[in-house]
Amino acid sequence: MKNIINKIFPIVAISLTLVACHSDLDQYPIDPDSFTEQDVFANVDEAKGALAKLYASLALTGQEGGDSGSADISDINQGFSQFTRMLFNLNELTTDHAVVGWGDSGLPDLHGMYWGSSNAFSGAMYLRLAQQVSFCNSFIANAANLNSDEANQFIAEARFLRAFAYMNLIDLFENVPLVTQITTELPSQAPRSEVFNFIESELLDIQDDLLGSQANEYGRVDRVAAWALLSKLYLNAEVWTGTGRYADCINFSNQVINSSYALNMNDANGNGTAYDELFLADNDTNGAQNEFIFPILFDGRQSTTYGGSTFLIHAAVGGTMDPTDFGVNGGWGGNRTTKSLVEKFATNDRRGMFYTDGQSLEITEIPQFSNGYAITKFKNVDSNGEIGNDTRGEFTDTDLAIIRLPEIYLNYAEATLRGGGGDLGTAVTLINRLRERAYGNTSGNINTGNMTLQFVLDERSRELYWEGQRRTDLIRYDLFTTGTYVWPFKANQPDGAATDSFRNIFPIPNNTVLTNPNLVQNPGY
């Protein structure tokens, strides 16, 4: 089903063994000496297997998959430690987009916004990203000896993945160590602005070494992915550096918009909208892949994990919902949403994918699955209604887009309104493309008079909910911790309340600070 999965993941079993970290993960960075233990860089073909590990580290959690085997990250349930699952927990569960009924230690703290420096979920994300940086550093150093155009392309992809890891680190943790070489020395933190500048310079430098638009294998990045990441970097520059870079955001958004990537308009299952095709088990082939600029790939037989889309689908099924409608063998009865998201959708906006039978709009008790509407956005069935590759329904095939084209449309619109010099008419046209797909016609179209910053924020919510974006968006609008906008159980109050501004970032893991005396804990923790 997924050509790149079939090529990459048989090699990953070897690569995972070669780079599995045996040193203390609390000592950021990690020293992956074993990357070269079996001469994985003997030639370009072997190096491709090591490159596969860098991509696989975003999808998998260890050497054997699922919840067993040798985990990459210790001191947390292996399934909890998968990258996109943690991204959901930190960037969606902390906001108006999601609540979870489970009582795992540290998990209720996230929506309630009372996490501490020993929170296992924020701590595991720090370690996951730190590990990715170390893996990338090792790959870059070793692949440099191959001296070929293809090796240079691989190195550019590794530099992109390292830049992506660093972007998440400064977003979530602010000041972090900036380490670009293999070392076992205990590092100090660099200012967020310095890391920002490094990310920018890396992405600008690798453009010409990456393959052109959609010229790479599906699941691997091309130069449009670098432009898209720059668009996102510049949109958040004012928060991350104190200086707005909206004109630069417009520039790179335009480059992405003018590339070969295109909005998926293929209504393969014939239900009147192409939006839901983006979140089905065959989204690598049903047309959705044409707007996926940077996806993370999953396959129910080749890449088993209790994170990824397996988590998003199982965890959202409960109550009277039929798991077979979602291509899974059972629901975990965990994640729902708040009325603050539900009320953003007009009746005819088909992006609002909610299950209401037996569910109340109001939330009075978060642990009760029936409190809050359930989300039906992600499914492990294809456009014909057939279950994914794992016919047991345990693990899922649905790929997750970390960056897709609509985000860049929305970046352009917001940067235009923030003074970046874009064209307002173009922004309206781009937003209306999204809304015409959502409504199935032009009835939801807007004009320039409707185009405000608040409208764009709400449109981002409607288009991108549960895709790992929300916390970052709310911070950019100064709404995440303030009392200007509240939602049910924000700051652990039933009606929502403001909380301390230091919670705009997460703590450095307590064990990491104790292990490395060069690190300074973030204020408030």
PDB file of C-alpha atoms in Angstrom, residues 225-444:
ATOM      1  CA  ALA A 225       8.918  21.361   2.614  1.00  0.00           C
ATOM      2  CA  ALA A 226      11.826  23.678   3.454  1.00  0.00           C
ATOM      3  CA  TRP A 227       9.860  26.657   2.134  1.00  0.00           C
ATOM      4  CA  ALA A 228       6.789  25.570   4.117  1.00  0.00           C
ATOM      5  CA  LEU A 229       8.808  25.255   7.314  1.00  0.00           C
ATOM      6  CA  LEU A 230      10.267  28.711   6.692  1.00  0.00           C
ATOM      7  CA  SER A 231       6.722  30.045   6.246  1.00  0.00           C
ATOM      8  CA  LYS A 232       5.842  28.650   9.659  1.00  0.00           C
ATOM      9  CA  LEU A 233       9.083  29.874  11.231  1.00  0.00           C
ATOM     10  CA  TYR A 234       8.545  33.424  10.030  1.00  0.00           C
ATOM     11  CA  LEU A 235       4.867  33.465  11.037  1.00  0.00           C
ATOM     12  CA  ASN A 236       5.952  32.792  14.625  1.00  0.00           C
ATOM     13  CA  ALA A 237       9.078  34.968  14.565  1.00  0.00           C
ATOM     14  CA  GLU A 238       7.555  37.764  16.623  1.00  0.00           C
ATOM     15  CA  VAL A 239       6.823  35.363  19.474  1.00  0.00           C
ATOM     16  CA  TRP A 240      10.093  33.474  19.178  1.00  0.00           C
ATOM     17  CA  THR A 241      12.479  36.421  18.612  1.00  0.00           C
ATOM     18  CA  GLY A 242      10.565  39.617  19.350  1.00  0.00           C
ATOM     19  CA  THR A 243      10.759  40.751  15.720  1.00  0.00           C
ATOM     20  CA  GLY A 244       8.016  40.177  13.162  1.00  0.00           C
ATOM     21  CA  ARG A 245       9.019  38.567   9.856  1.00  0.00           C
ATOM     22  CA  TYR A 246       5.671  38.628   8.095  1.00  0.00           C
ATOM     23  CA  ALA A 247       7.027  39.766   4.726  1.00  0.00           C
ATOM     24  CA  ASP A 248       9.332  36.743   4.737  1.00  0.00           C
ATOM     25  CA  CYS A 249       6.358  34.553   5.628  1.00  0.00           C
ATOM     26  CA  ILE A 250       4.504  35.943   2.594  1.00  0.00           C
ATOM     27  CA  ASN A 251       7.516  35.310   0.363  1.00  0.00           C
ATOM     28  CA  PHE A 252       7.937  31.648   1.254  1.00  0.00           C
ATOM     29  CA  SER A 253       4.207  31.012   1.454  1.00  0.00           C
ATOM     30  CA  ASN A 254       3.980  32.235  -2.132  1.00  0.00           C
ATOM     31  CA  GLN A 255       6.719  29.843  -3.206  1.00  0.00           C
ATOM     32  CA  VAL A 256       4.808  26.942  -1.674  1.00  0.00           C
ATOM     33  CA  ILE A 257       1.481  28.064  -3.133  1.00  0.00           C
ATOM     34  CA  ASN A 258       3.038  28.317  -6.602  1.00  0.00           C
ATOM     35  CA  SER A 259       4.582  24.839  -6.409  1.00  0.00           C
ATOM     36  CA  SER A 260       3.055  21.629  -7.771  1.00  0.00           C
ATOM     37  CA  TYR A 261       1.271  20.820  -4.498  1.00  0.00           C
ATOM     38  CA  ALA A 262      -2.483  21.226  -4.857  1.00  0.00           C
ATOM     39  CA  LEU A 263      -5.564  21.196  -2.685  1.00  0.00           C
ATOM     40  CA  ASN A 264      -7.201  17.774  -2.774  1.00  0.00           C
ATOM     41  CA  MET A 265     -10.599  18.090  -4.428  1.00  0.00           C
ATOM     42  CA  ASN A 266     -11.076  14.383  -5.120  1.00  0.00           C
ATOM     43  CA  ASP A 267     -14.259  13.262  -3.383  1.00  0.00           C
ATOM     44  CA  ALA A 268     -13.328   9.593  -3.757  1.00  0.00           C
ATOM     45  CA  ASN A 269     -16.010   8.258  -1.412  1.00  0.00           C
ATOM     46  CA  GLY A 270     -18.747  10.422  -2.919  1.00  0.00           C
ATOM     47  CA  ASN A 271     -20.012  12.045   0.270  1.00  0.00           C
ATOM     48  CA  GLY A 272     -19.937  15.584  -1.083  1.00  0.00           C
ATOM     49  CA  THR A 273     -16.595  16.798   0.271  1.00  0.00           C
ATOM     50  CA  ALA A 274     -12.955  15.924  -0.300  1.00  0.00           C
ATOM     51  CA  TYR A 275     -11.927  17.072   3.195  1.00  0.00           C
ATOM     52  CA  ASP A 276     -12.536  13.746   4.922  1.00  0.00           C
ATOM     53  CA  GLU A 277     -10.351  11.950   2.351  1.00  0.00           C
ATOM     54  CA  LEU A 278      -7.355  13.589   4.030  1.00  0.00           C
ATOM     55  CA  PHE A 279      -7.798  11.443   7.129  1.00  0.00           C
ATOM     56  CA  LEU A 280      -8.543   7.987   5.720  1.00  0.00           C
ATOM     57  CA  ALA A 281      -6.396   4.870   5.492  1.00  0.00           C
ATOM     58  CA  ASP A 282      -5.617   5.396   1.806  1.00  0.00           C
ATOM     59  CA  ASN A 283      -4.645   9.060   2.116  1.00  0.00           C
ATOM     60  CA  ASP A 284      -1.330   8.214   0.473  1.00  0.00           C
ATOM     61  CA  THR A 285      -3.133   7.406  -2.811  1.00  0.00           C
ATOM     62  CA  ASN A 286      -6.658   8.886  -2.790  1.00  0.00           C
ATOM     63  CA  GLY A 287      -5.574  12.410  -3.790  1.00  0.00           C
ATOM     64  CA  ALA A 288      -4.834  13.685  -0.289  1.00  0.00           C
ATOM     65  CA  GLN A 289      -1.114  13.091  -0.830  1.00  0.00           C
ATOM     66  CA  ASN A 290      -1.063  15.975  -3.318  1.00  0.00           C
ATOM     67  CA  GLU A 291      -1.511  18.499  -0.506  1.00  0.00           C
ATOM     68  CA  PHE A 292       0.664  16.673   2.061  1.00  0.00           C
ATOM     69  CA  ILE A 293       3.952  18.584   2.085  1.00  0.00           C
ATOM     70  CA  PHE A 294       5.430  16.778   5.099  1.00  0.00           C
ATOM     71  CA  PRO A 295       3.554  13.641   6.194  1.00  0.00           C
ATOM     72  CA  ILE A 296       4.497  11.009   8.751  1.00  0.00           C
ATOM     73  CA  LEU A 297       3.679   7.570   7.389  1.00  0.00           C
ATOM     74  CA  PHE A 298       1.968   4.678   9.142  1.00  0.00           C
ATOM     75  CA  ASP A 299       1.154   1.146   8.105  1.00  0.00           C
ATOM     76  CA  GLY A 300      -0.823  -1.253  10.298  1.00  0.00           C
ATOM     77  CA  ARG A 301       1.505  -4.139   9.513  1.00  0.00           C
ATOM     78  CA  GLN A 302       4.865  -2.533   8.775  1.00  0.00           C
ATOM     79  CA  SER A 303       5.013   0.240  11.411  1.00  0.00           C
ATOM     80  CA  THR A 304       3.069  -0.750  14.497  1.00  0.00           C
ATOM     81  CA  THR A 305       2.804   1.811  17.256  1.00  0.00           C
ATOM     82  CA  TYR A 306       0.257   2.853  19.851  1.00  0.00           C
ATOM     83  CA  GLY A 307       0.966   6.433  18.897  1.00  0.00           C
ATOM     84  CA  GLY A 308       0.352   8.017  15.502  1.00  0.00           C
ATOM     85  CA  SER A 309      -3.025   7.568  13.874  1.00  0.00           C
ATOM     86  CA  THR A 310      -3.582   4.390  15.923  1.00  0.00           C
ATOM     87  CA  PHE A 311      -3.816   6.653  18.967  1.00  0.00           C
ATOM     88  CA  LEU A 312      -5.915   9.370  17.304  1.00  0.00           C
ATOM     89  CA  ILE A 313      -8.494   6.880  16.043  1.00  0.00           C
ATOM     90  CA  HIS A 314      -8.776   4.424  18.953  1.00  0.00           C
ATOM     91  CA  ALA A 315      -8.694   7.127  21.633  1.00  0.00           C
ATOM     92  CA  ALA A 316     -11.555   9.065  20.041  1.00  0.00           C
ATOM     93  CA  VAL A 317     -13.938   6.094  19.917  1.00  0.00           C
ATOM     94  CA  GLY A 318     -16.182   5.379  22.896  1.00  0.00           C
ATOM     95  CA  GLY A 319     -19.744   5.507  24.177  1.00  0.00           C
ATOM     96  CA  THR A 320     -22.245   4.340  21.562  1.00  0.00           C
ATOM     97  CA  MET A 321     -19.768   4.674  18.686  1.00  0.00           C
ATOM     98  CA  ASP A 322     -19.220   1.555  16.556  1.00  0.00           C
ATOM     99  CA  PRO A 323     -15.453   0.906  16.296  1.00  0.00           C
ATOM    100  CA  THR A 324     -15.893  -0.924  12.984  1.00  0.00           C
ATOM    101  CA  ASP A 325     -17.033   2.345  11.388  1.00  0.00           C
ATOM    102  CA  PHE A 326     -13.523   3.588  12.119  1.00  0.00           C
ATOM    103  CA  GLY A 327     -11.674   0.444  11.040  1.00  0.00           C
ATOM    104  CA  VAL A 328     -10.516  -0.476  14.545  1.00  0.00           C
ATOM    105  CA  ASN A 329     -11.218  -3.370  16.887  1.00  0.00           C
ATOM    106  CA  GLY A 330     -12.270  -1.248  19.843  1.00  0.00           C
ATOM    107  CA  GLY A 331     -12.402   2.223  21.292  1.00  0.00           C
ATOM    108  CA  TRP A 332     -10.261   3.524  24.123  1.00  0.00           C
ATOM    109  CA  GLY A 333     -12.901   6.045  25.232  1.00  0.00           C
ATOM    110  CA  GLY A 334     -10.545   8.954  25.877  1.00  0.00           C
ATOM    111  CA  ASN A 335     -10.449  12.070  23.693  1.00  0.00           C
ATOM    112  CA  ARG A 336     -13.339  14.424  22.970  1.00  0.00           C
ATOM    113  CA  THR A 337     -13.666  18.149  22.304  1.00  0.00           C
ATOM    114  CA  THR A 338     -15.150  21.202  23.982  1.00  0.00           C
ATOM    115  CA  LYS A 339     -18.070  23.337  22.891  1.00  0.00           C
ATOM    116  CA  SER A 340     -15.580  26.088  22.036  1.00  0.00           C
ATOM    117  CA  LEU A 341     -14.524  24.116  18.962  1.00  0.00           C
ATOM    118  CA  VAL A 342     -17.993  22.845  18.075  1.00  0.00           C
ATOM    119  CA  GLU A 343     -19.493  26.330  18.048  1.00  0.00           C
ATOM    120  CA  LYS A 344     -16.968  27.566  15.489  1.00  0.00           C
ATOM    121  CA  PHE A 345     -18.652  25.536  12.730  1.00  0.00           C
ATOM    122  CA  ALA A 346     -21.653  26.504  10.644  1.00  0.00           C
ATOM    123  CA  THR A 347     -24.134  23.688  10.018  1.00  0.00           C
ATOM    124  CA  ASN A 348     -23.062  23.221   6.390  1.00  0.00           C
ATOM    125  CA  ASP A 349     -19.329  23.200   7.112  1.00  0.00           C
ATOM    126  CA  ARG A 350     -18.473  19.519   6.640  1.00  0.00           C
ATOM    127  CA  ARG A 351     -15.115  19.860   8.370  1.00  0.00           C
ATOM    128  CA  GLY A 352     -17.029  19.758  11.653  1.00  0.00           C
ATOM    129  CA  MET A 353     -16.889  16.005  12.157  1.00  0.00           C
ATOM    130  CA  PHE A 354     -18.613  15.325  15.474  1.00  0.00           C
ATOM    131  CA  TYR A 355     -20.381  12.350  17.034  1.00  0.00           C
ATOM    132  CA  THR A 356     -23.264  13.510  19.221  1.00  0.00           C
ATOM    133  CA  ASP A 357     -25.368  10.404  19.997  1.00  0.00           C
ATOM    134  CA  GLY A 358     -25.242   9.963  23.750  1.00  0.00           C
ATOM    135  CA  GLN A 359     -22.780  12.848  24.029  1.00  0.00           C
ATOM    136  CA  SER A 360     -23.453  16.180  25.741  1.00  0.00           C
ATOM    137  CA  LEU A 361     -22.108  19.438  24.367  1.00  0.00           C
ATOM    138  CA  GLU A 362     -21.375  20.660  27.888  1.00  0.00           C
ATOM    139  CA  ILE A 363     -18.613  19.100  29.952  1.00  0.00           C
ATOM    140  CA  THR A 364     -19.230  18.816  33.670  1.00  0.00           C
ATOM    141  CA  GLU A 365     -17.030  15.773  34.367  1.00  0.00           C
ATOM    142  CA  ILE A 366     -14.000  15.305  32.136  1.00  0.00           C
ATOM    143  CA  PRO A 367     -13.473  11.598  32.992  1.00  0.00           C
ATOM    144  CA  GLN A 368     -16.904  10.729  31.566  1.00  0.00           C
ATOM    145  CA  PHE A 369     -16.625  10.017  27.838  1.00  0.00           C
ATOM    146  CA  SER A 370     -20.214  11.136  27.332  1.00  0.00           C
ATOM    147  CA  ASN A 371     -19.215  14.675  28.370  1.00  0.00           C
ATOM    148  CA  GLY A 372     -18.209  16.558  25.231  1.00  0.00           C
ATOM    149  CA  TYR A 373     -18.762  15.695  21.576  1.00  0.00           C
ATOM    150  CA  ALA A 374     -16.565  12.986  20.084  1.00  0.00           C
ATOM    151  CA  ILE A 375     -14.445  13.636  16.990  1.00  0.00           C
ATOM    152  CA  THR A 376     -14.814  11.426  13.900  1.00  0.00           C
ATOM    153  CA  LYS A 377     -12.129  13.093  11.759  1.00  0.00           C
ATOM    154  CA  PHE A 378      -9.625  10.224  11.563  1.00  0.00           C
ATOM    155  CA  LYS A 379     -10.499   6.715  10.368  1.00  0.00           C
ATOM    156  CA  ASN A 380      -8.695   3.505   9.479  1.00  0.00           C
ATOM    157  CA  VAL A 381     -10.916   2.772   6.486  1.00  0.00           C
ATOM    158  CA  ASP A 382     -10.173   3.702   2.893  1.00  0.00           C
ATOM    159  CA  SER A 383     -12.295   5.672   0.442  1.00  0.00           C
ATOM    160  CA  ASN A 384     -14.286   2.500  -0.317  1.00  0.00           C
ATOM    161  CA  GLY A 385     -14.976   1.826   3.351  1.00  0.00           C
ATOM    162  CA  GLU A 386     -12.462  -1.046   3.579  1.00  0.00           C
ATOM    163  CA  ILE A 387     -10.335  -1.545   6.686  1.00  0.00           C
ATOM    164  CA  GLY A 388      -6.583  -0.888   6.567  1.00  0.00           C
ATOM    165  CA  ASN A 389      -3.779  -3.416   6.199  1.00  0.00           C
ATOM    166  CA  ASP A 390      -4.057  -4.773   9.748  1.00  0.00           C
ATOM    167  CA  THR A 391      -7.368  -6.575   9.335  1.00  0.00           C
ATOM    168  CA  ARG A 392      -7.512  -7.122  13.106  1.00  0.00           C
ATOM    169  CA  GLY A 393      -8.086  -3.378  13.463  1.00  0.00           C
ATOM    170  CA  GLU A 394      -5.334  -2.980  16.069  1.00  0.00           C
ATOM    171  CA  PHE A 395      -2.892  -0.745  14.176  1.00  0.00           C
ATOM    172  CA  THR A 396      -3.788   1.788  11.511  1.00  0.00           C
ATOM    173  CA  ASP A 397      -2.653   2.911   8.053  1.00  0.00           C
ATOM    174  CA  THR A 398      -3.722   6.557   8.145  1.00  0.00           C
ATOM    175  CA  ASP A 399      -0.818   8.927   7.503  1.00  0.00           C
ATOM    176  CA  LEU A 400      -0.625  12.181   9.452  1.00  0.00           C
ATOM    177  CA  ALA A 401       0.256  15.404   7.661  1.00  0.00           C
ATOM    178  CA  ILE A 402       2.561  17.565   9.764  1.00  0.00           C
ATOM    179  CA  ILE A 403       2.410  20.270   7.091  1.00  0.00           C
ATOM    180  CA  ARG A 404      -0.235  20.391   4.396  1.00  0.00           C
ATOM    181  CA  LEU A 405      -1.010  23.082   1.848  1.00  0.00           C
ATOM    182  CA  PRO A 406      -4.041  24.665   3.609  1.00  0.00           C
ATOM    183  CA  GLU A 407      -1.802  25.675   6.520  1.00  0.00           C
ATOM    184  CA  ILE A 408       0.282  27.710   4.077  1.00  0.00           C
ATOM    185  CA  TYR A 409      -2.868  29.368   2.684  1.00  0.00           C
ATOM    186  CA  LEU A 410      -3.738  30.362   6.244  1.00  0.00           C
ATOM    187  CA  ASN A 411      -0.179  31.540   6.943  1.00  0.00           C
ATOM    188  CA  TYR A 412      -0.388  33.817   3.909  1.00  0.00           C
ATOM    189  CA  ALA A 413      -3.713  35.274   5.058  1.00  0.00           C
ATOM    190  CA  GLU A 414      -2.547  35.918   8.608  1.00  0.00           C
ATOM    191  CA  ALA A 415       0.796  37.401   7.563  1.00  0.00           C
ATOM    192  CA  THR A 416      -1.047  39.699   5.134  1.00  0.00           C
ATOM    193  CA  LEU A 417      -3.297  40.982   7.920  1.00  0.00           C
ATOM    194  CA  ARG A 418      -0.264  41.456  10.182  1.00  0.00           C
ATOM    195  CA  GLY A 419       1.351  43.809   7.683  1.00  0.00           C
ATOM    196  CA  GLY A 420       3.487  41.435   5.645  1.00  0.00           C
ATOM    197  CA  GLY A 421       2.605  43.051   2.329  1.00  0.00           C
ATOM    198  CA  GLY A 422       0.502  40.271   0.862  1.00  0.00           C
ATOM    199  CA  ASP A 423      -2.553  40.882  -1.248  1.00  0.00           C
ATOM    200  CA  LEU A 424      -5.833  40.804   0.677  1.00  0.00           C
ATOM    201  CA  GLY A 425      -7.784  39.700  -2.389  1.00  0.00           C
ATOM    202  CA  THR A 426      -5.421  36.769  -2.854  1.00  0.00           C
ATOM    203  CA  ALA A 427      -5.834  35.866   0.807  1.00  0.00           C
ATOM    204  CA  VAL A 428      -9.616  35.831   0.411  1.00  0.00           C
ATOM    205  CA  THR A 429      -9.332  33.633  -2.693  1.00  0.00           C
ATOM    206  CA  LEU A 430      -7.123  31.137  -0.837  1.00  0.00           C
ATOM    207  CA  ILE A 431      -9.462  30.963   2.157  1.00  0.00           C
ATOM    208  CA  ASN A 432     -12.468  30.527  -0.126  1.00  0.00           C
ATOM    209  CA  ARG A 433     -10.798  27.520  -1.751  1.00  0.00           C
ATOM    210  CA  LEU A 434     -10.789  25.871   1.660  1.00  0.00           C
ATOM    211  CA  ARG A 435     -14.350  26.875   2.378  1.00  0.00           C
ATOM    212  CA  GLU A 436     -15.681  25.743  -0.998  1.00  0.00           C
ATOM    213  CA  ARG A 437     -14.233  22.315  -0.310  1.00  0.00           C
ATOM    214  CA  ALA A 438     -15.724  22.377   3.189  1.00  0.00           C
ATOM    215  CA  TYR A 439     -19.211  23.442   2.082  1.00  0.00           C
ATOM    216  CA  GLY A 440     -19.287  21.680  -1.272  1.00  0.00           C
ATOM    217  CA  ASN A 441     -20.273  24.966  -2.931  1.00  0.00           C
ATOM    218  CA  THR A 442     -19.746  28.720  -2.626  1.00  0.00           C
ATOM    219  CA  SER A 443     -22.331  29.279   0.128  1.00  0.00           C
ATOM    220  CA  GLY A 444     -19.617  29.659   2.759  1.00  0.00           C
TER     221      GLY A 444
END
